[in-house]
């Protein structure tokens, strides 16, 4: 079946350091979404990327979609304790009927 | 607040018993989804609905059935629960467009333990 790989599984950073999580697919995606889930909470939508090479920014968060639409990344600059949580990507394949979620990257920020 | 309510929020049951989880939305959206979340697997789609009485399978549908007799309610049923179905179940809705265009809004989740 279709699969979106996400790395790393865990990341511990000192507050103020940067953080990046990556998602990869072996085949081309139509579009990709990113979600954040706080501990004990539910996933919350962050952004959707559709175009090849697309880059979007939300304050300290930068989202990229690869030129081949097979990979994507989320980069957080100068992490804060409020960034703690698990970040998921979710890819949609052409002709498909569902989003396939990555396994998530759990971010811990050490004050 | 996307107006999604899941019930029950927590349930402990025994192997072989039937279980029904309910997802209720207040905003009349067309698409509704049931996901399960397990460590190391992320979120996996069980079933989804694109209208009243219109449902389809996701990637992990075995052992689950769904029904949608009203726009606002999407029920997930485990006919005979097994320990492998211990999980956190999330209902989601999407506001716009087709299956690949709308952002998903998730409910608070239902934690199911099958002993």
XYZ file of N, CA, C and O in Angstrom, chain B residues 68-114:
188
model
N -24.035 5.771 8.594
C -24.349 7.197 8.619
C -25.780 7.358 8.112
O -26.020 7.487 6.923
N -26.703 7.363 9.052
C -28.123 7.485 8.720
C -28.582 8.940 8.748
O -29.651 9.269 8.210
N -27.800 9.793 9.376
C -28.085 11.230 9.410
C -26.791 11.976 9.110
O -25.709 11.486 9.426
N -26.899 13.146 8.542
C -25.710 13.921 8.208
C -24.826 14.136 9.419
O -23.597 14.074 9.327
N -25.428 14.369 10.559
C -24.655 14.769 11.736
C -23.997 13.625 12.500
O -23.150 13.866 13.333
N -24.390 12.381 12.238
C -23.869 11.266 13.032
C -23.153 10.230 12.169
O -23.678 9.793 11.132
N -21.974 9.821 12.630
C -21.186 8.784 11.956
C -20.773 7.791 13.031
O -20.049 8.137 13.963
N -21.279 6.561 12.927
C -21.045 5.548 13.946
C -19.994 4.549 13.473
O -20.020 4.092 12.331
N -19.117 4.183 14.392
C -18.111 3.153 14.141
C -18.415 1.984 15.050
O -18.511 2.151 16.266
N -18.560 0.786 14.467
C -18.906 -0.400 15.240
C -17.836 -1.470 15.114
O -17.383 -1.772 14.001
N -17.439 -1.983 16.264
C -16.598 -3.172 16.321
C -17.546 -4.303 16.701
O -18.054 -4.338 17.821
N -17.822 -5.202 15.767
C -18.834 -6.230 16.012
C -18.414 -7.176 17.139
O -19.233 -7.614 17.941
N -17.127 -7.491 17.171
C -16.589 -8.389 18.194
C -15.165 -7.909 18.494
O -14.228 -8.265 17.783
N -15.046 -7.106 19.520
C -13.778 -6.433 19.780
C -12.644 -7.421 20.079
O -12.846 -8.451 20.746
N -11.454 -7.077 19.591
C -10.253 -7.863 19.866
C -9.203 -6.951 20.503
O -9.269 -5.718 20.372
N -8.224 -7.557 21.146
C -7.193 -6.770 21.832
C -6.418 -5.886 20.849
O -5.921 -4.811 21.225
N -6.326 -6.315 19.603
C -5.607 -5.521 18.597
C -6.350 -4.239 18.238
O -5.788 -3.363 17.548
N -7.578 -4.126 18.670
C -8.358 -2.918 18.414
C -8.279 -1.921 19.566
O -8.934 -0.880 19.534
N -7.489 -2.252 20.575
C -7.168 -1.265 21.604
C -6.428 -0.118 20.939
O -5.401 -0.316 20.290
N -6.960 1.089 21.082
C -6.405 2.219 20.345
C -7.102 3.500 20.779
O -8.053 3.483 21.569
N -6.620 4.596 20.240
C -7.342 5.853 20.344
C -7.988 6.120 18.989
O -7.311 6.103 17.956
N -9.290 6.342 19.016
C -10.048 6.539 17.793
C -10.420 8.013 17.659
O -10.963 8.621 18.580
N -10.115 8.555 16.505
C -10.444 9.945 16.228
C -11.448 10.031 15.087
O -11.281 9.396 14.039
N -12.464 10.819 15.295
C -13.373 11.202 14.232
C -12.870 12.517 13.652
O -12.288 13.343 14.360
N -13.076 12.706 12.355
C -12.685 13.958 11.725
C -13.729 14.352 10.689
O -14.452 13.502 10.164
N -13.798 15.638 10.435
C -14.644 16.154 9.360
C -13.782 17.045 8.483
O -12.732 17.533 8.910
N -14.198 17.233 7.266
C -13.528 18.219 6.416
C -14.576 19.190 5.888
O -15.693 18.789 5.560
N -14.159 20.432 5.866
C -15.100 21.505 5.569
C -15.392 21.669 4.091
O -16.489 22.019 3.702
N -14.371 21.471 3.264
C -14.500 21.943 1.887
C -14.134 20.870 0.879
O -13.388 19.952 1.172
N -14.634 21.004 -0.270
C -14.192 20.304 -1.457
C -14.238 18.790 -1.369
O -15.049 18.203 -0.677
N -13.333 18.163 -2.096
C -13.303 16.718 -2.156
C -12.397 16.127 -1.110
O -11.967 16.781 -0.169
N -12.069 14.876 -1.318
C -11.313 14.135 -0.310
C -9.920 14.692 -0.097
O -9.370 14.561 0.991
N -9.328 15.330 -1.092
C -7.930 15.731 -0.960
C -7.745 17.226 -0.784
O -6.636 17.710 -0.803
N -8.823 17.970 -0.612
C -8.647 19.407 -0.582
C -8.875 20.038 0.775
O -8.260 21.046 1.095
N -9.743 19.483 1.565
C -10.090 20.142 2.807
C -9.215 19.733 3.956
O -8.767 18.596 4.054
N -8.943 20.684 4.839
C -8.239 20.341 6.064
C -9.159 19.502 6.922
O -10.386 19.653 6.890
N -8.554 18.623 7.693
C -9.304 17.764 8.588
C -9.394 18.407 9.963
O -8.403 18.888 10.501
N -10.593 18.386 10.522
C -10.800 18.838 11.898
C -11.147 17.610 12.720
O -12.113 16.905 12.417
N -10.364 17.392 13.756
C -10.495 16.179 14.544
C -11.281 16.423 15.821
O -11.211 17.500 16.421
N -12.001 15.371 16.230
C -12.613 15.381 17.546
C -11.578 15.127 18.620
O -10.384 14.974 18.351
N -12.048 15.043 19.857
C -11.147 14.899 20.996
C -10.602 13.489 21.167
O -9.662 13.281 21.918
N -11.183 12.537 20.487
C -10.697 11.169 20.564
C -11.467 10.313 21.553
O -12.015 10.814 22.538
N -11.496 9.007 21.262
C -12.108 8.016 22.147
C -11.079 6.934 22.410
O -10.622 6.285 21.481
N -10.733 6.790 23.685
C -9.725 5.787 24.044
C -10.434 4.486 24.370
O -11.209 4.422 25.321
N -10.141 3.459 23.590
C -10.766 2.149 23.769
C -9.726 1.137 24.207
O -8.676 1.009 23.571
N -10.034 0.432 25.277
C -9.183 -0.648 25.755
C -9.973 -1.938 25.702
O -11.064 -2.023 26.266
N -9.417 -2.935 25.018
C -10.061 -4.239 24.919
C -9.230 -5.247 25.705
O -8.064 -5.503 25.369
